[in-house]
mmCIF file of C-alpha atoms and ligand atoms in Angstrom:
data_model
loop_
_atom_site.group_PDB
_atom_site.id
_atom_site.type_symbol
_atom_site.label_atom_id
_atom_site.label_comp_id
_atom_site.label_asym_id
_atom_site.label_seq_id
_atom_site.Cartn_x
_atom_site.Cartn_y
_atom_site.Cartn_z
ATOM 1 C CA MET A 1 112.907 124.292 86.223
ATOM 2 C CA SER A 2 111.001 124.222 88.812
ATOM 3 C CA SER A 3 112.012 126.769 91.751
ATOM 4 C CA LEU A 4 111.904 123.518 94.358
ATOM 5 C CA HIS A 5 115.059 122.195 92.307
ATOM 6 C CA GLN A 6 116.069 126.004 91.970
ATOM 7 C CA ASN A 7 116.345 126.354 95.952
ATOM 8 C CA ARG A 8 118.237 123.029 95.986
ATOM 9 C CA ARG A 9 121.024 123.827 93.684
ATOM 10 C CA GLN A 10 121.596 127.392 95.012
ATOM 11 C CA PHE A 11 121.826 125.699 98.054
ATOM 12 C CA LEU A 12 123.838 123.601 96.799
ATOM 13 C CA SER A 13 126.192 125.491 95.060
ATOM 14 C CA LYS A 14 126.620 127.972 98.909
ATOM 15 C CA THR A 15 127.097 124.384 100.493
ATOM 16 C CA GLY A 16 129.213 121.909 98.276
ATOM 17 C CA LYS A 17 129.332 118.190 98.960
ATOM 18 C CA ALA A 18 128.385 117.973 102.477
ATOM 19 C CA GLY A 19 124.763 120.183 101.833
ATOM 20 C CA ILE A 20 124.355 117.586 99.746
ATOM 21 C CA ALA A 21 123.410 115.242 102.392
ATOM 22 C CA LEU A 22 121.967 118.073 104.686
ATOM 23 C CA ALA A 23 119.789 118.470 101.295
ATOM 24 C CA THR A 24 118.270 115.645 100.939
ATOM 25 C CA MET A 25 117.308 114.862 103.874
ATOM 26 C CA PRO A 26 113.613 116.567 104.057
ATOM 27 C CA LEU A 27 113.390 114.006 101.600
ATOM 28 C CA ILE A 28 114.413 111.072 102.640
ATOM 29 C CA SER A 29 113.031 111.463 106.137
ATOM 30 C CA LYS A 30 109.697 111.890 104.683
ATOM 31 C CA LEU A 31 109.385 109.063 102.180
ATOM 32 C CA VAL A 32 110.042 107.010 105.492
ATOM 33 C CA PRO A 33 105.991 107.679 107.210
ATOM 34 C CA GLU A 34 104.405 107.561 103.849
ATOM 35 C CA GLN A 35 105.334 103.541 103.083
ATOM 36 C CA TYR A 36 102.256 102.853 105.723
ATOM 37 C CA LEU A 37 100.518 106.271 104.140
ATOM 38 C CA ILE A 38 100.674 105.429 100.785
ATOM 39 C CA ASP A 39 100.093 101.770 101.322
ATOM 40 C CA SER A 40 98.314 101.115 98.154
ATOM 41 C CA ALA A 41 99.563 101.279 94.712
ATOM 42 C CA PHE A 42 97.474 101.518 92.036
ATOM 43 C CA LYS A 43 98.241 97.777 91.476
ATOM 44 C CA GLN A 44 97.326 95.138 93.860
ATOM 45 C CA GLN A 45 99.914 93.941 95.873
ATOM 46 C CA PRO A 46 100.066 90.341 96.375
ATOM 47 C CA LEU A 47 98.382 89.294 99.222
ATOM 48 C CA PRO A 48 100.898 88.532 102.258
ATOM 49 C CA TYR A 49 98.998 85.240 103.729
ATOM 50 C CA SER A 50 96.876 82.481 101.757
ATOM 51 C CA TYR A 51 93.602 82.743 101.621
ATOM 52 C CA ALA A 52 92.926 80.144 103.910
ATOM 53 C CA SER A 53 95.041 81.954 106.913
ATOM 54 C CA LEU A 54 92.696 83.349 108.818
ATOM 55 C CA GLU A 55 90.313 80.772 109.802
ATOM 56 C CA PRO A 56 88.359 80.150 111.290
ATOM 57 C CA TYR A 57 87.752 83.584 111.802
ATOM 58 C CA ILE A 58 87.331 83.845 107.989
ATOM 59 C CA ASP A 59 87.276 81.021 105.246
ATOM 60 C CA ALA A 60 90.002 80.260 102.241
ATOM 61 C CA MET A 61 86.394 80.774 100.029
ATOM 62 C CA THR A 62 85.425 84.344 101.236
ATOM 63 C CA MET A 63 88.773 85.370 101.295
ATOM 64 C CA GLU A 64 90.051 83.873 96.954
ATOM 65 C CA ILE A 65 86.334 85.269 96.472
ATOM 66 C CA HIS A 66 87.075 89.174 97.887
ATOM 67 C CA TYR A 67 90.084 89.381 96.928
ATOM 68 C CA SER A 68 90.858 87.540 93.264
ATOM 69 C CA LYS A 69 87.183 89.097 92.477
ATOM 70 C CA HIS A 70 85.877 91.976 94.403
ATOM 71 C CA ALA A 71 89.130 94.126 95.153
ATOM 72 C CA ALA A 72 90.032 93.057 91.753
ATOM 73 C CA THR A 73 87.509 94.419 89.474
ATOM 74 C CA SER A 74 88.464 96.903 91.509
ATOM 75 C CA ALA A 75 91.581 97.532 90.846
ATOM 76 C CA LYS A 76 91.141 96.960 87.120
ATOM 77 C CA ASN A 77 87.564 99.924 87.137
ATOM 78 C CA LEU A 78 90.624 102.583 89.270
ATOM 79 C CA ALA A 79 92.891 101.315 86.372
ATOM 80 C CA GLU A 80 90.441 102.260 83.502
ATOM 81 C CA ALA A 81 88.674 105.745 85.480
ATOM 82 C CA CYS A 82 92.740 106.808 85.756
ATOM 83 C CA GLU A 83 93.255 106.372 81.807
ATOM 84 C CA ALA A 84 89.570 108.370 80.876
ATOM 85 C CA GLU A 85 90.463 111.282 83.789
ATOM 86 C CA LYS A 86 93.639 111.346 82.827
ATOM 87 C CA VAL A 87 95.658 110.399 86.368
ATOM 88 C CA ASN A 88 98.996 109.411 85.331
ATOM 89 C CA ILE A 89 99.462 106.739 87.988
ATOM 90 C CA ASN A 90 103.129 106.236 87.505
ATOM 91 C CA ASN A 91 103.910 109.733 89.137
ATOM 92 C CA SER A 92 100.413 110.000 90.745
ATOM 93 C CA SER A 93 99.845 109.528 94.292
ATOM 94 C CA LEU A 94 96.868 107.268 95.295
ATOM 95 C CA THR A 95 95.877 109.353 98.577
ATOM 96 C CA ASP A 96 96.238 112.863 97.109
ATOM 97 C CA VAL A 97 93.242 111.058 94.393
ATOM 98 C CA LEU A 98 91.000 110.622 96.795
ATOM 99 C CA LYS A 99 91.677 113.244 98.785
ATOM 100 C CA SER A 100 90.488 115.711 96.210
ATOM 101 C CA ILE A 101 87.525 112.937 94.990
ATOM 102 C CA SER A 102 85.132 115.070 94.674
ATOM 103 C CA THR A 103 86.343 116.915 91.164
ATOM 104 C CA TYR A 104 86.269 113.527 89.969
ATOM 105 C CA SER A 105 84.355 110.894 88.351
ATOM 106 C CA THR A 106 81.667 108.037 90.161
ATOM 107 C CA LYS A 107 83.153 105.220 88.427
ATOM 108 C CA MET A 108 86.675 107.132 90.450
ATOM 109 C CA ARG A 109 85.692 107.100 93.995
ATOM 110 C CA ASN A 110 84.156 104.223 94.384
ATOM 111 C CA ASN A 111 86.932 102.430 92.423
ATOM 112 C CA ALA A 112 89.576 104.593 94.441
ATOM 113 C CA GLY A 113 87.933 103.694 97.458
ATOM 114 C CA GLY A 114 87.233 100.034 96.387
ATOM 115 C CA HIS A 115 91.031 99.568 95.767
ATOM 116 C CA TYR A 116 93.035 101.722 98.583
ATOM 117 C CA ASN A 117 90.196 100.063 101.490
ATOM 118 C CA HIS A 118 91.224 96.380 100.129
ATOM 119 C CA GLU A 119 94.907 97.157 100.377
ATOM 120 C CA LEU A 120 94.138 98.332 103.292
ATOM 121 C CA PHE A 121 91.579 95.858 104.978
ATOM 122 C CA TRP A 122 94.503 93.234 104.117
ATOM 123 C CA GLN A 123 97.635 94.437 105.694
ATOM 124 C CA VAL A 124 95.119 95.198 109.396
ATOM 125 C CA MET A 125 94.703 91.867 109.199
ATOM 126 C CA LYS A 126 97.498 88.785 110.450
ATOM 127 C CA PRO A 127 96.898 85.177 111.135
ATOM 128 C CA SER A 128 98.385 85.255 115.324
ATOM 129 C CA PRO A 129 98.249 88.129 115.867
ATOM 130 C CA SER A 130 98.946 90.054 119.421
ATOM 131 C CA THR A 131 95.478 90.781 120.712
ATOM 132 C CA ALA A 132 96.226 94.458 121.938
ATOM 133 C CA PRO A 133 97.153 97.454 121.044
ATOM 134 C CA SER A 134 100.413 98.248 123.006
ATOM 135 C CA GLY A 135 102.671 101.394 123.457
ATOM 136 C CA LYS A 136 100.882 105.160 121.563
ATOM 137 C CA LEU A 137 98.200 103.664 120.075
ATOM 138 C CA ALA A 138 96.735 101.943 123.767
ATOM 139 C CA GLU A 139 97.575 104.788 125.273
ATOM 140 C CA ALA A 140 95.602 107.272 122.652
ATOM 141 C CA ILE A 141 93.176 104.466 122.241
ATOM 142 C CA GLN A 142 92.469 104.863 126.213
ATOM 143 C CA LYS A 143 91.891 108.101 126.894
ATOM 144 C CA THR A 144 89.951 108.719 123.818
ATOM 145 C CA PHE A 145 87.722 105.579 124.575
ATOM 146 C CA GLY A 146 87.964 105.114 127.401
ATOM 147 C CA SER A 147 89.842 101.440 127.211
ATOM 148 C CA TYR A 148 90.202 99.100 124.808
ATOM 149 C CA ALA A 149 87.324 97.000 125.629
ATOM 150 C CA ASP A 150 84.736 100.238 125.419
ATOM 151 C CA PHE A 151 86.509 101.173 122.173
ATOM 152 C CA GLN A 152 85.828 97.725 120.292
ATOM 153 C CA LYS A 153 82.310 98.696 122.040
ATOM 154 C CA ALA A 154 82.284 102.160 119.640
ATOM 155 C CA PHE A 155 83.774 100.272 116.759
ATOM 156 C CA GLY A 156 81.587 97.541 116.647
ATOM 157 C CA GLU A 157 78.604 99.811 117.063
ATOM 158 C CA ALA A 158 80.055 101.400 113.618
ATOM 159 C CA ALA A 159 80.237 98.322 112.134
ATOM 160 C CA LYS A 160 77.075 97.309 112.914
ATOM 161 C CA THR A 161 74.738 99.679 112.339
ATOM 162 C CA ARG A 162 76.248 101.490 108.953
ATOM 163 C CA PHE A 163 73.038 100.515 107.103
ATOM 164 C CA GLY A 164 73.609 98.934 103.944
ATOM 165 C CA SER A 165 77.678 98.261 102.390
ATOM 166 C CA GLY A 166 80.010 100.388 104.080
ATOM 167 C CA TRP A 167 83.034 100.162 106.434
ATOM 168 C CA ALA A 168 84.398 101.422 109.767
ATOM 169 C CA TRP A 169 86.995 103.329 110.686
ATOM 170 C CA LEU A 170 89.580 103.904 113.389
ATOM 171 C CA LEU A 171 90.959 106.978 111.736
ATOM 172 C CA VAL A 172 93.142 110.169 113.173
ATOM 173 C CA LYS A 173 91.126 113.202 112.765
ATOM 174 C CA LYS A 174 92.956 115.759 110.087
ATOM 175 C CA GLU A 175 92.725 117.905 113.305
ATOM 176 C CA GLY A 176 93.851 115.677 115.362
ATOM 177 C CA GLY A 177 93.034 112.658 117.996
ATOM 178 C CA LEU A 178 91.713 109.104 116.943
ATOM 179 C CA ALA A 179 87.285 108.743 115.669
ATOM 180 C CA ILE A 180 85.489 106.210 115.167
ATOM 181 C CA SER A 181 83.906 106.770 111.452
ATOM 182 C CA SER A 182 81.637 104.506 109.304
ATOM 183 C CA THR A 183 81.010 105.462 105.951
ATOM 184 C CA PRO A 184 78.588 104.341 102.809
ATOM 185 C CA ASN A 185 80.254 102.405 99.980
ATOM 186 C CA GLN A 186 83.993 102.576 99.198
ATOM 187 C CA ASP A 187 84.285 105.833 101.222
ATOM 188 C CA ASN A 188 87.178 106.398 102.626
ATOM 189 C CA PRO A 189 88.254 108.767 105.867
ATOM 190 C CA LEU A 190 90.649 110.309 102.659
ATOM 191 C CA MET A 191 88.420 111.667 100.807
ATOM 192 C CA ASP A 192 86.818 115.711 100.970
ATOM 193 C CA VAL A 193 83.381 114.166 101.073
ATOM 194 C CA ALA A 194 83.551 112.187 103.870
ATOM 195 C CA GLU A 195 81.739 113.759 107.153
ATOM 196 C CA ILE A 196 84.977 112.648 109.256
ATOM 197 C CA GLN A 197 88.364 113.041 107.568
ATOM 198 C CA GLY A 198 91.814 112.003 108.507
ATOM 199 C CA THR A 199 94.175 109.194 108.144
ATOM 200 C CA PRO A 200 92.273 105.590 108.587
ATOM 201 C CA LEU A 201 94.734 103.411 110.211
ATOM 202 C CA LEU A 202 92.222 100.051 111.113
ATOM 203 C CA GLY A 203 89.255 99.434 108.473
ATOM 204 C CA LEU A 204 86.816 96.677 108.578
ATOM 205 C CA ASP A 205 84.955 95.526 105.867
ATOM 206 C CA VAL A 206 80.981 95.914 106.354
ATOM 207 C CA TRP A 207 79.884 94.461 102.817
ATOM 208 C CA GLU A 208 77.791 91.377 102.962
ATOM 209 C CA HIS A 209 80.817 89.954 100.472
ATOM 210 C CA ALA A 210 83.352 90.240 102.791
ATOM 211 C CA TYR A 211 81.142 87.732 105.762
ATOM 212 C CA TYR A 212 78.217 85.750 104.288
ATOM 213 C CA LEU A 213 79.609 82.567 102.724
ATOM 214 C CA LYS A 214 80.354 81.770 106.379
ATOM 215 C CA TYR A 215 78.323 84.111 108.450
ATOM 216 C CA GLN A 216 75.314 84.720 106.670
ATOM 217 C CA ASN A 217 73.099 87.761 107.956
ATOM 218 C CA LYS A 218 75.469 87.807 110.919
ATOM 219 C CA ARG A 219 77.599 90.778 111.033
ATOM 220 C CA PRO A 220 77.541 90.792 114.769
ATOM 221 C CA ASP A 221 79.571 88.191 115.066
ATOM 222 C CA TYR A 222 82.006 88.798 111.861
ATOM 223 C CA ILE A 223 82.607 91.765 113.922
ATOM 224 C CA ASN A 224 83.200 89.796 116.469
ATOM 225 C CA ALA A 225 85.607 87.231 115.279
ATOM 226 C CA TRP A 226 87.781 89.758 113.522
ATOM 227 C CA TRP A 227 89.286 91.181 116.172
ATOM 228 C CA ASN A 228 91.549 88.240 116.500
ATOM 229 C CA ILE A 229 93.295 88.283 113.356
ATOM 230 C CA VAL A 230 93.692 92.384 113.686
ATOM 231 C CA HIS A 231 97.098 92.870 112.982
ATOM 232 C CA TRP A 232 97.847 95.796 115.563
ATOM 233 C CA GLU A 233 101.962 95.744 115.199
ATOM 234 C CA PHE A 234 101.038 96.841 111.669
ATOM 235 C CA VAL A 235 98.248 99.005 112.579
ATOM 236 C CA GLU A 236 100.631 100.852 115.194
ATOM 237 C CA ASN A 237 103.460 101.645 112.159
ATOM 238 C CA ARG A 238 100.493 103.694 110.364
ATOM 239 C CA TYR A 239 99.320 105.622 114.120
ATOM 240 C CA SER A 240 103.661 107.214 114.244
ATOM 241 C CA ALA A 241 103.593 107.746 110.743
ATOM 242 C CA ALA A 242 100.328 109.531 111.324
ATOM 243 C CA LEU A 243 101.999 111.557 114.062
ATOM 244 C CA SER A 244 105.035 112.011 112.500
ATOM 245 C CA LYS A 245 103.485 114.347 109.366
HETATM 246 MN MN1 MN B 1 85.090 94.448 99.930
#
């Protein structure tokens, strides 16, 4: 029996029935924000909208190939890596794997990252969202970057100048505060190998497979169009969850 269980048992035997609610409270309150943080299980989740519904900003064929081929392959390869490296997907946290990614194989790094990043990417987009952040996140963006327009400019710059394949991020740094970063390949800010580490709130896929059919070599046009489909309410919820962690 773990010491946690022993402590809880002792606590319960001392406090009786009234203690049950108290004893379970920390676990419950921990679970609530986690739904926004560990939003990607080890398996690919259903896309929350149709392939065509992000048109005209992202075309249906790009979405279909991206979700059903590229992202699905990451999920499949992640399952293989977990099997080979003895990660039990039924009682492990993908976030924990990412946080200690330097202790795993390159296959795990590429596919745990690839899977997490895409699962987050689908969720930070939505057809006809509100056009700008609000509340605490809007305040923090203003405080950190000057204005929403300044933030968009800096984020766009990170996305444009990521050489080759990778991602641009808005994150809450480990030490607190917002930051913009970009990572190569399928790396992300959760990884212990990332230059700037923390909790990713918003991620933009700038691999060519994410935009080439519609935008070809014009990555900046894809980035500018993408702001029209950013699901700010979801990003705000992740921000609140990251703060209460
Ligand atoms: Mn992708």
